[in-house]
Every structure is written in structure tokens, then in C-alpha cells.
């Protein structure tokens, strides 16, 4: 009898738990549905403001590229609104979280497009008044009187700027890699028309430009990449800007991308880097982008080249962890953040999520790590321990680099493998750990690898496997990774047998 009463009580407690869970779910869904309406209202506001800007644009040919991007985004916004209007109330309610995300994404994209439209106009005007200097300046009421008529409802906190044309001759002083410096809006406007997009990342879009460089007294004009930071999800523009300008301007290494300067005028935050003309390591491994059949890398994209490139990245990471003061943790090492310049020199980039190691956190592979507010990084590369605990340390970069090594060995992307969707680490690593490297080895560099190549690649695979332990105290220190890759390269290059010891 007593047992039956206890049984009934447990069942009732379970039902109460279920009911409160459901109530919480419903409240959350109603809140999201309400938020959707707010996002929808924002969309209407943004779209009408874009209308105001676009309607009054001068019909300059240079404005075509940013206008095409705006039109593309507007078409998507239109499709979304139609889809949303045609969905039944019930399906809107149940899919409300997804709808909220889509609306907020499209709002951010429209905002970013308008920034680019304004910057392009600044740049275009600067070119048309080549002996005049243009400064984007804030306007009390946000209405740019001279060039762009404002849409009703735009406030001074909006993305609009006013063009002020001063009569002094345009004087863009040179830049140098040795001394990255603050650049003015007019210098950026003279450097790029924002017409050629080089790529997009989680913190912004990157455009082609040209700047005058000074090196040992010689002045040359060279291509640069201008990144316009934009608000994206929870990542603040300011955080990415401060991280990248502060951290990158202090780093000097042959295999780390070089910052030329930065611009922080009003709401604009821009970073200027040397131009890396041959795309990303990911593109190269996938034979995309700048990887034409005529490319020397494609033709000689053999095992020696791959190991050489891995060694270059490992040296860059070693410098951040052991040579830089304070130590820098990149937090987003991936093959898309490894870029190649016109001479095929490889450099690590994407420092928007990097952090300085906090004082006292000097254990490279300790169980701890510094607590960060948000886990950032790229799917497929994130250290599982950091993902679980929000604590990051240099061993998190070692893990991500382990994934890059797997990509170089298998030629596969980090998050799709074979017929099933999944992470490369989960599918390829167990095979490698069972000693069957050849089953997953990329066949493109050499269909029949030599004995010496196989031995060297075995060492690379062994090293990758020791970077990829879930527990960070078991992972190899980056100095051991560098030593093993050096040995592997020596083995591939040498005609003589190389005596070597792998370092675990
Ligand atoms: N210096 C450069 N030269 C040429 N192209 C570049 C350069 N920097 C970035 N890009 C291109 O722009 C893309 C995005 O850049 P980047 O990775 O720096 O952006 P991000 O917002 O920091 O990205 P994430 O944080 O997602 O790594 C790159 O994948 C590359 O295609």
C-alpha cells in the first residue's frame, strides 16, 4: 500500500515536471514569435531606409557592384517575407526560432550592405574629385545633405555619413609593414572602391585595394586587402577590431599575415592587410578559387609541399605560443584562415577571435585555461575541452592544427567525410590510430607514394593523432610538433636514409 502511494506520488511529480517543462517551452516560443514581429518591423524600417539611399544615389558606374549585392540581399528579404506570409499561423509558431534567426541575419546583412554602399560612394566621390580630400563625417541629424538623401526615420546613430569635400590636395602618405598605423577614412576611400570582394568571414567582408608602400626609402604601390567589420550575431565589431588591431600589430613572423593599418572613424571599423593573392589553404586542398591548373602549387602539390606548408603554420603557432609576449591564443586555426600570397608563401590570418593569454595562465598544457565568455572557432576544429568548459589555452590551437594536418593528409574538409556527414576527426582518426593511414591518404599528390614518403607521412599522422587527444594534457606541445614536422620534411627530401626519433 505504502509502495503504491510512493509510486503514485512519483508519477504525479513526473507529470508536474512535464507540465512545467511544456509551459516554459510555450512561453519561450511565444516570446520568440513576438520577437519575430519585432525583427519583421526592423526589416520594414531597414528596407525603407535602403530605398531612401538607393533612390538618391548618383548613377555612377562604380556603384554597380555594391548595388548588385544590395539587390541580391533585398531579393532574399522579399522571398523571406513572402514565405513567412504564406505559412500558416501554427507552422509560424512552431518554427519561430528559425524564423527569428533568419530575420535577424537578413537585418544584419542589409545593415552591412548599406555600410558598403556608403563606403563605395565615399571612395567613388574621392576618385571623381581626385585633387580633393573627402572625409566621412557624422551629421547631427544623420541626413547627408550633399550626396545622399535620407530615408525617413534614420537617426544620427544610423549607418549614414555625410561627404565633406575639402579643397586641399589629396595626400595619402605611405604605409609600411614595419609600422602598421591608423589610416583615415579618406586614405581608405582612395585605396579601394569596395568593388572587388575577396572573401567573407564571420566578422566581415574583405575587399581588394591598392596602397603606396615605403620600404627602405623606396616607394611602391602594392595590393592590399581591406576588411570591413560588421556586427554579426553576438560578436561585437569593437571586440573583433580591438583584438585584431592590437594583437596582430604586435606580431612579426614570416608566416603570419601582415597588418598594414586600421581605420576607426565613427561607426566604421576597417583593417588593412597585405593582399594574399592565392586564396586559402582550404581552396588549394579543394582545388578551388585561385587554384588553376597552371598554378605551380597545383602542379607540385606533392607531399613535400604539403609537409613544408604544415611546418610553416606550426612555426607560426610556435611563435605565438613561445615567442610572443604576451602569449597569443588564436582560437580559430583552420585551413580557411591560412592564406597564400602571390609567391605561394603561406601566412596564418583570421585573428579576429584571438586573445592574449592572461597573466598567471602560463601552463601550455595544464588542465586549466582561461575562462572566456564565448566559445568561438570553426566547426570541426574546436578543441572539445574548450567547447565543454569555455576554458581556452594554447593546447586548443594545437588541437585545431591537428585537424589541419588531417586535412592535408586526407585532402578532405574538416566537417564532411565520405558518404556520411560528420567530422573528419571522428571518421579518419580511428583509421589512422589503427595503423591504416593508406586507407585515408589523399591519392592526388602521388598515386603510389614511395617508402620514404610513407614513413614521413606516418610521422605526420602520428603527430596529428597526438595533437587530437580530447584531454589537452595529453596533447603534444607545439615545439614537439615543429620538431616532428621538420624530421618528416627531411625524410621526404633526403635521398639517404634519415635517422630520426619521433618526439611524443
Ligand atoms: N589578406 C587577405 N588577402 C586576400 N584575401 C583575404 C585576406 N584576408 C582575408 N581574405 C579573404 O576573406 C575571407 C575572410 O577573411 P577572414 O577569415 O579574415 O575573416 P574573418 O571574419 O576574420 O573570418 P573568421 O573569423 O570566420 O575566420 C578569407 O577566407 C579570404 O578568402
GROMACS .gro file of C-alpha atoms in nm, residues 12 27 69 84 153 163 190 241 251 339 344 397:
model
   12
   12UNK     CA    1   0.240   1.285  -1.032
   27UNK     CA    2   0.635   3.078  -2.311
   69UNK     CA    3   2.494   4.297  -5.363
   84UNK     CA    4   0.657   3.396  -4.387
  153UNK     CA    5   1.323   5.753  -3.978
  163UNK     CA    6   3.055   6.365  -4.754
  190UNK     CA    7   4.147   5.645  -5.204
  241UNK     CA    8   3.855   4.524  -3.417
  251UNK     CA    9   5.318   4.005  -3.417
  339UNK     CA   10   4.634   3.225  -4.679
  344UNK     CA   11   5.287   3.099  -5.257
  397UNK     CA   12   4.530   2.583  -3.105
   0.00000   0.00000   0.00000
